[in-house]
PDB file of C-alpha atoms in Angstrom:
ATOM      1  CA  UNK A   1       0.000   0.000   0.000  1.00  0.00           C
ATOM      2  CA  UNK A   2       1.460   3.627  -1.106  1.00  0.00           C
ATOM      3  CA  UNK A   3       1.833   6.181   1.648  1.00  0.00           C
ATOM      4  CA  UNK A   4      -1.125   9.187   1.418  1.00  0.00           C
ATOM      5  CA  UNK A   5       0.892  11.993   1.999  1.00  0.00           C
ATOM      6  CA  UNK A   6      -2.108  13.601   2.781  1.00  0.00           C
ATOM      7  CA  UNK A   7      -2.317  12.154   5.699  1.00  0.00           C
ATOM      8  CA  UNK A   8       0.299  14.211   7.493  1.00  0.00           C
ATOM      9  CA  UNK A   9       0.043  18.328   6.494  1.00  0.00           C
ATOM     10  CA  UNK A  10       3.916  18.686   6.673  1.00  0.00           C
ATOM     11  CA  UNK A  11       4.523  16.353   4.021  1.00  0.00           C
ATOM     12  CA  UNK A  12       1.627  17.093   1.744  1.00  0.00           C
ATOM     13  CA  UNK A  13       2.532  20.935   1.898  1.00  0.00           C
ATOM     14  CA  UNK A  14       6.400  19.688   0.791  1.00  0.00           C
ATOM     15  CA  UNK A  15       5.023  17.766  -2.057  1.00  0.00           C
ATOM     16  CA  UNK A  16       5.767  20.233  -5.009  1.00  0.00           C
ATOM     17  CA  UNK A  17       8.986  21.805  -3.571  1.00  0.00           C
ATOM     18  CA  UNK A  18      12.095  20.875  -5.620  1.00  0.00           C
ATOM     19  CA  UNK A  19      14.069  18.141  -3.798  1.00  0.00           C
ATOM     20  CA  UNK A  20      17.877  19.628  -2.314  1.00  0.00           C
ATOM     21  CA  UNK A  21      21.242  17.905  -4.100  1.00  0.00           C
ATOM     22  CA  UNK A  22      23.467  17.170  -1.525  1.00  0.00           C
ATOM     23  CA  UNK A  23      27.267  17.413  -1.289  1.00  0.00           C
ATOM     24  CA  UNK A  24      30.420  16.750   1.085  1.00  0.00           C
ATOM     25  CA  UNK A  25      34.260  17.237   0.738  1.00  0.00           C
ATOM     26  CA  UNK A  26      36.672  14.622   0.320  1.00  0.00           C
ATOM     27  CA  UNK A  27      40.430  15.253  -0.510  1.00  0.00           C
ATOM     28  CA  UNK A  28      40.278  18.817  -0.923  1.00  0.00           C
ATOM     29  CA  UNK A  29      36.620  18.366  -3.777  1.00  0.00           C
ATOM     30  CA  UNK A  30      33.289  18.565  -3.517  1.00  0.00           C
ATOM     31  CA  UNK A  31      31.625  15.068  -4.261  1.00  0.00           C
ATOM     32  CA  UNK A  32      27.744  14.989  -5.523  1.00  0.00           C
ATOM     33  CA  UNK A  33      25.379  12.737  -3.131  1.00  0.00           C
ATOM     34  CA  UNK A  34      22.364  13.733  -5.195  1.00  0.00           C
ATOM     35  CA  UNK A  35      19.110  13.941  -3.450  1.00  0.00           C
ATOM     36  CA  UNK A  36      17.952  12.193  -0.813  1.00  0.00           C
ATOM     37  CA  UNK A  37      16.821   8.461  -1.204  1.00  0.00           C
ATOM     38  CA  UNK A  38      13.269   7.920  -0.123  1.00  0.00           C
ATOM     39  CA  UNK A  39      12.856   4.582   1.196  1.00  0.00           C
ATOM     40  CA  UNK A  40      15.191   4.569   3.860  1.00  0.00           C
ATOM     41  CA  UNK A  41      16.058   7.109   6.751  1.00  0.00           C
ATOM     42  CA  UNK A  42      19.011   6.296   9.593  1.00  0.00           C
ATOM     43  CA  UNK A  43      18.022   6.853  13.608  1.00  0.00           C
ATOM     44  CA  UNK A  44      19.530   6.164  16.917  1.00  0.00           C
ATOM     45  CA  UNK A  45      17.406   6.844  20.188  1.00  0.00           C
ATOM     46  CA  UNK A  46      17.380   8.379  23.557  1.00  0.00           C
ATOM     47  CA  UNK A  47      19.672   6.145  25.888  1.00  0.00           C
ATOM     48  CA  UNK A  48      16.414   5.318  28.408  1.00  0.00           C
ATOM     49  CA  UNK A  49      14.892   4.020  25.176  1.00  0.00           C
ATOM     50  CA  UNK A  50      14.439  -0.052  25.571  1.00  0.00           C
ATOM     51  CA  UNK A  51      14.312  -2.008  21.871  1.00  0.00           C
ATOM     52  CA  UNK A  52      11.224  -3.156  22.257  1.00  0.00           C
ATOM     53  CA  UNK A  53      10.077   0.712  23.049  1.00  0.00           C
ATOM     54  CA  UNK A  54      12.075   2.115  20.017  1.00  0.00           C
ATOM     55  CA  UNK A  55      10.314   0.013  17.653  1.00  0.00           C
ATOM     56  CA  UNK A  56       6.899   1.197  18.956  1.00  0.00           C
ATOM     57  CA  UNK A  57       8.153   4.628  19.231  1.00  0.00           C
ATOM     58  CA  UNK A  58       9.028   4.669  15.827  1.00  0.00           C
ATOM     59  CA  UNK A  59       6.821   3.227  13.313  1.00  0.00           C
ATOM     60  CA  UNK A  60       3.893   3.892  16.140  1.00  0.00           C
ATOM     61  CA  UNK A  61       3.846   7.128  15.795  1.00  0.00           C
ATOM     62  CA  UNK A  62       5.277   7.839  12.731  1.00  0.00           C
ATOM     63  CA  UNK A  63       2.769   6.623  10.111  1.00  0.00           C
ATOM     64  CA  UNK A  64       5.368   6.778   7.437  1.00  0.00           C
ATOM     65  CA  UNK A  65       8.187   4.483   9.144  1.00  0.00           C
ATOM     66  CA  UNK A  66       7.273   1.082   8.086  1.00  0.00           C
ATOM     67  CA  UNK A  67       9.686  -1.239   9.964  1.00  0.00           C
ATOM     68  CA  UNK A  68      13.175  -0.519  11.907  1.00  0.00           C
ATOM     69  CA  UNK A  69      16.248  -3.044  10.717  1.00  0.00           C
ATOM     70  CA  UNK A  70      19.135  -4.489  12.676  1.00  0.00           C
ATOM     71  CA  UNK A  71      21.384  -1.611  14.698  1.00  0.00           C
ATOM     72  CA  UNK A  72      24.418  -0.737  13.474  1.00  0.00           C
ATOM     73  CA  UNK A  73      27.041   0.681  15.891  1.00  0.00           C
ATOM     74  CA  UNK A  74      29.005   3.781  15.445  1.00  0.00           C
ATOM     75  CA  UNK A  75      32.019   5.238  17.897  1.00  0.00           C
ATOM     76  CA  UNK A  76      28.923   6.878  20.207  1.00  0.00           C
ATOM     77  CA  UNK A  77      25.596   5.479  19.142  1.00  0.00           C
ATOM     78  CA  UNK A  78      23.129   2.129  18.120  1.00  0.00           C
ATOM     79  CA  UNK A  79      21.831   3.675  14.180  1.00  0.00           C
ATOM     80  CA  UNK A  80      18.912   1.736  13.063  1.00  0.00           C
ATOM     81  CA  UNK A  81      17.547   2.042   9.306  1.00  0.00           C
ATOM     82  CA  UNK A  82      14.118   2.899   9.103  1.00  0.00           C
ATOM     83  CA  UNK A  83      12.059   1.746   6.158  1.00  0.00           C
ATOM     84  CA  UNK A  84       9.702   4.345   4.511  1.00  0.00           C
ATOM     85  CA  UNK A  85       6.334   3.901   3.908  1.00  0.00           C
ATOM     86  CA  UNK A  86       6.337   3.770  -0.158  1.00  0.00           C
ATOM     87  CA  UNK A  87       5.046   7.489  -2.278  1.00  0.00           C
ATOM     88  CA  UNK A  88       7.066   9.529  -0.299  1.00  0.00           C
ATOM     89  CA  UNK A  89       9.790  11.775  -2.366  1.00  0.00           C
ATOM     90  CA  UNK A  90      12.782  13.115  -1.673  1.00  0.00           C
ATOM     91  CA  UNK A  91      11.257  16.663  -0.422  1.00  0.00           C
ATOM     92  CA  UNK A  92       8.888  14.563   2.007  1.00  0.00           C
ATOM     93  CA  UNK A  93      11.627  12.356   3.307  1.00  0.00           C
ATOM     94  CA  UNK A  94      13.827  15.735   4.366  1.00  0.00           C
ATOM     95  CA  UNK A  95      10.382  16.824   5.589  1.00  0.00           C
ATOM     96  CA  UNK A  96       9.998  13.860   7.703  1.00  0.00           C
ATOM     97  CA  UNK A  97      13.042  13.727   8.890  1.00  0.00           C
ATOM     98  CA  UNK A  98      12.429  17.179  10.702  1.00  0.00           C
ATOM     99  CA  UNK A  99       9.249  15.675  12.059  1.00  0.00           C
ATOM    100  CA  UNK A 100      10.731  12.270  13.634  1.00  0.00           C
ATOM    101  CA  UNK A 101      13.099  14.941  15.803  1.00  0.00           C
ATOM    102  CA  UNK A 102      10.549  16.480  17.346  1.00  0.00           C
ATOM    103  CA  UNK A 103       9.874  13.126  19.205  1.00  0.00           C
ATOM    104  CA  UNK A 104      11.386  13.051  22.238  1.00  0.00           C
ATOM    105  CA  UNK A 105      12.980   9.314  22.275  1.00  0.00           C
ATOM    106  CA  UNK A 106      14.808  10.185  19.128  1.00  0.00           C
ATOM    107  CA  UNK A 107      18.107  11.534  19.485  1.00  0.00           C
ATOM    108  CA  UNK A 108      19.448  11.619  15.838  1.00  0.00           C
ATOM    109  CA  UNK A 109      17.913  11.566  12.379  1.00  0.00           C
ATOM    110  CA  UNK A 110      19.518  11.412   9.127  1.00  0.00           C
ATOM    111  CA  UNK A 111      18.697  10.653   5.507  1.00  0.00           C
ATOM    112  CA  UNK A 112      20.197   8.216   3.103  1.00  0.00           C
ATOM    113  CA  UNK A 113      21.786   8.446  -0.373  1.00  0.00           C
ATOM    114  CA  UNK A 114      21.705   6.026  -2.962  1.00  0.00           C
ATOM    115  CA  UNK A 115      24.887   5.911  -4.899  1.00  0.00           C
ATOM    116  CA  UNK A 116      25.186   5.104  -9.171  1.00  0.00           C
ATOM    117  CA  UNK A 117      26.348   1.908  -7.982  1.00  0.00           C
ATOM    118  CA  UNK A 118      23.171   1.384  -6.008  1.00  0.00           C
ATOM    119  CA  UNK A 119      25.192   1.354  -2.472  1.00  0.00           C
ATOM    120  CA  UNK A 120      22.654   2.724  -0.143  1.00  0.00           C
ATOM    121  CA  UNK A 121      25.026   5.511   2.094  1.00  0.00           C
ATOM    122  CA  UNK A 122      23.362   6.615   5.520  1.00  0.00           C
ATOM    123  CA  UNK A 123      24.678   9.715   7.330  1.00  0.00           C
ATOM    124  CA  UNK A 124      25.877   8.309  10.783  1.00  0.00           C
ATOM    125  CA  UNK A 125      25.816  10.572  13.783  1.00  0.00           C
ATOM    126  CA  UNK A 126      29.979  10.939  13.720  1.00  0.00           C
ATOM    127  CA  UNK A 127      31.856  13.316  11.346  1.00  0.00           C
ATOM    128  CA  UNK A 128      36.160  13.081  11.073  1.00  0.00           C
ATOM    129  CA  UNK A 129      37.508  16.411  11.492  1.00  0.00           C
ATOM    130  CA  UNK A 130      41.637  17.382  10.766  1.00  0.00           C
ATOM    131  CA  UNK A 131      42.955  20.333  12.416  1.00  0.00           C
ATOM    132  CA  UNK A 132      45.988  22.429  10.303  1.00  0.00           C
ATOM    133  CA  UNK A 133      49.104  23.285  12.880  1.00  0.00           C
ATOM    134  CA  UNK A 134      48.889  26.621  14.474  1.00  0.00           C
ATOM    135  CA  UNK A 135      49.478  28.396  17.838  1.00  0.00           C
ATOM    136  CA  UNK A 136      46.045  27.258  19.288  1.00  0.00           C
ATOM    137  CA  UNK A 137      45.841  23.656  20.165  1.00  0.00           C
ATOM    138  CA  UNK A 138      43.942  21.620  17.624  1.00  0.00           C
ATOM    139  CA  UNK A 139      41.448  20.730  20.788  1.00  0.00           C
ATOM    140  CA  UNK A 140      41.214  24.233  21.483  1.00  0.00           C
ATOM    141  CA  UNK A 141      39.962  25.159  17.855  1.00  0.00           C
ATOM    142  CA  UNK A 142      37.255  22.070  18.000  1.00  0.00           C
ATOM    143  CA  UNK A 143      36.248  23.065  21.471  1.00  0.00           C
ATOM    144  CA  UNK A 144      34.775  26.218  20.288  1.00  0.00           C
ATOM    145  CA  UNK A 145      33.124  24.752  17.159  1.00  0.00           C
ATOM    146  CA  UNK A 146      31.893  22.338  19.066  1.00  0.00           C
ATOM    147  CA  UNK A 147      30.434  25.018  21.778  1.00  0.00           C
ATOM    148  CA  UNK A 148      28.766  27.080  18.727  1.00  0.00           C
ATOM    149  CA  UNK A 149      27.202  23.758  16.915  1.00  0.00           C
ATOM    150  CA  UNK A 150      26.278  21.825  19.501  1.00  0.00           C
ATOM    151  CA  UNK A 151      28.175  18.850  18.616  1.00  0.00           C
ATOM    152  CA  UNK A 152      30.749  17.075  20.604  1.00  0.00           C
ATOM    153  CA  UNK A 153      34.175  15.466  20.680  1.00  0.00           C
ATOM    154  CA  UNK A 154      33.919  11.651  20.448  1.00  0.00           C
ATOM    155  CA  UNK A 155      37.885  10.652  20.343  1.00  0.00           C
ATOM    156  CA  UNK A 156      40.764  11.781  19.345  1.00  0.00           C
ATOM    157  CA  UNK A 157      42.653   9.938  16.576  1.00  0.00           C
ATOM    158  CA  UNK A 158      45.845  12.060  16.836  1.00  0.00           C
ATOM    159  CA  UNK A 159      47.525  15.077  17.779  1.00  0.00           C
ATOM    160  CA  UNK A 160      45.166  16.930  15.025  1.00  0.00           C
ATOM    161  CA  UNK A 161      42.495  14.401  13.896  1.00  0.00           C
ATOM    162  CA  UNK A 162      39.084  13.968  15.672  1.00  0.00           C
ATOM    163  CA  UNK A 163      36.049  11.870  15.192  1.00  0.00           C
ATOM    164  CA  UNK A 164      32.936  14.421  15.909  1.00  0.00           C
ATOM    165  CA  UNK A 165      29.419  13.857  16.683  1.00  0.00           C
ATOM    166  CA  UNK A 166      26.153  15.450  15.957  1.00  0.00           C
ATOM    167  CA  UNK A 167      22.575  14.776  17.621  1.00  0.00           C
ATOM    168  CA  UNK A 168      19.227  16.343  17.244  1.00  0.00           C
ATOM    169  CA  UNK A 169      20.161  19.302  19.140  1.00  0.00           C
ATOM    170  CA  UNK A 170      23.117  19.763  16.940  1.00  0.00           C
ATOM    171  CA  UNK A 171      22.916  22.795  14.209  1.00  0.00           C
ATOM    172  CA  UNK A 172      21.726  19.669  11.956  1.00  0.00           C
ATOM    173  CA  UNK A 173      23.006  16.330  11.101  1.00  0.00           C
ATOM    174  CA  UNK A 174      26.822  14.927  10.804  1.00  0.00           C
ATOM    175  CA  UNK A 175      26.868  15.476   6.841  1.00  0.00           C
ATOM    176  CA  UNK A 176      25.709  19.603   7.240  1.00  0.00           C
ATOM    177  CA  UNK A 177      28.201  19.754  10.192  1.00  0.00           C
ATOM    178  CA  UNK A 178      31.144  18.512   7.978  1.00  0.00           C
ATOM    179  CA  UNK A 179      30.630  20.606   5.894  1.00  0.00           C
ATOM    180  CA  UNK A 180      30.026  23.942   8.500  1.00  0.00           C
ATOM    181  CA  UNK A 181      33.505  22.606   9.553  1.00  0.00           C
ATOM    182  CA  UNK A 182      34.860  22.814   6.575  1.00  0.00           C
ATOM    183  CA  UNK A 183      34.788  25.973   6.404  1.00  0.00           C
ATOM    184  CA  UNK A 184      35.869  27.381   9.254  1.00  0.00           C
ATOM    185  CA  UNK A 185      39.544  28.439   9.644  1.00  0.00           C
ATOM    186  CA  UNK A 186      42.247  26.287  10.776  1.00  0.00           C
ATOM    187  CA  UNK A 187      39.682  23.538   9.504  1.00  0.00           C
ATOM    188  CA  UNK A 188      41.994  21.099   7.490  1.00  0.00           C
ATOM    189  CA  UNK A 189      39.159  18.691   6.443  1.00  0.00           C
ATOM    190  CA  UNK A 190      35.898  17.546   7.499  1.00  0.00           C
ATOM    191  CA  UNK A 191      34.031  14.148   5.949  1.00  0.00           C
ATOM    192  CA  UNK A 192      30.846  13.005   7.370  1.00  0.00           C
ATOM    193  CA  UNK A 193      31.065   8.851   8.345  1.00  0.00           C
ATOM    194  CA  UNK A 194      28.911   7.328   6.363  1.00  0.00           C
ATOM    195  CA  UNK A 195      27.300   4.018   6.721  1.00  0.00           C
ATOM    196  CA  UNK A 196      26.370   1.241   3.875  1.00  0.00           C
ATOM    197  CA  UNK A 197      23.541  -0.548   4.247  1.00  0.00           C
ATOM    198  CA  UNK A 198      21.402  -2.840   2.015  1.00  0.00           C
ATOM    199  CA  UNK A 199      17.704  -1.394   1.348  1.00  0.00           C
ATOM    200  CA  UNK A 200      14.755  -3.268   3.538  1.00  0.00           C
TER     201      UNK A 200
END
């Protein structure tokens, strides 16, 4: 059965906006992750959140989330892929995405690309961050990004290279905060961690 986007005034009302093409930066370039892919979103939950209780959370209350699959683990958090309901597009997905955060046992929620291979990429919750050399310690520099995105340290892989996280309250997912830190001076790299999955 196809999902009735009129069933939910958010995603009916995103229905006939053109869907966003999505980048990151890998050595230096800016790589193409098209638009979203809309029959799978990526979410980890609150820690007080039992299995049994995400599940219900989840497709219970979200009448678009058909089924959650096995967890994968990152560095700082259990991601489960969610299947979508089918007749969503990609406008709908990014709309539902903002939706699903507004639920209180959610703490991260992030979209998934398909690649021209057909790989299925999900945006985990952790981004890699490389400092360049300077007077300020490379921690130093982070700590203050961190502070003004709401994200947070996770480890650090050396002297200058970090893994990063992002959650709901973050500035927005670990794919839009590589590439905010990017940006930013002193700011070497930044590559969101992506996860491959095979579509439910």
């Amino acid at each position: 059965m196809r999902f009735d986007p009129g069933l939910l005034n958010p995603l009916q009302a995103a229905g006939d906006i053109p869907c966003t093409a999505h980048t990151y930066y890998y050595n230096g370039a800016e790589k193409s992750l098209g638009t979203v892919y809309n029959g799978m979103i990526l979410l980890s939950f609150s820690d007080e959140v039992n299995d049994e209780q995400k599940a219900i959370t989840a497709a219970g209350r979200h009448g678009f989330i058909e089924a959650l699959g096995q967890p994968i683990q990152s560095n700082s958090a259990r991601l489960y892929p969610a299947k979508l309901a089918p007749g969503l597009n990609c406008q709908q997905v990014e709309v539902a995405l903002s939706e699903i955060l507004k639920n209180p046992a959610v703490a991260y929620a992030a979209p998934y690309f398909e690649t021209a291979g057909g790989q299925l990429l999900g945006v985990s919750n952790e981004f890699i961050v490389v400092v360049e050399g300077g007077r300020q310690p490379a921690a130093q520099v982070l700590k203050g990004l961190s502070e003004a995105t709401k994200t947070e340290i996770v480890s650090a892989l050396s002297d200058n290279t970090f893994v990063m996280r992002a959650n709901k309250n973050s500035r927005g997912n670990a794919l839009e905060m590589a590439n905010f830190f990017y940006k930013q001076p002193r700011i070497k790299h930044a590559e969101p961690d992506f996860v491959v999955s095979l579509a439910m």
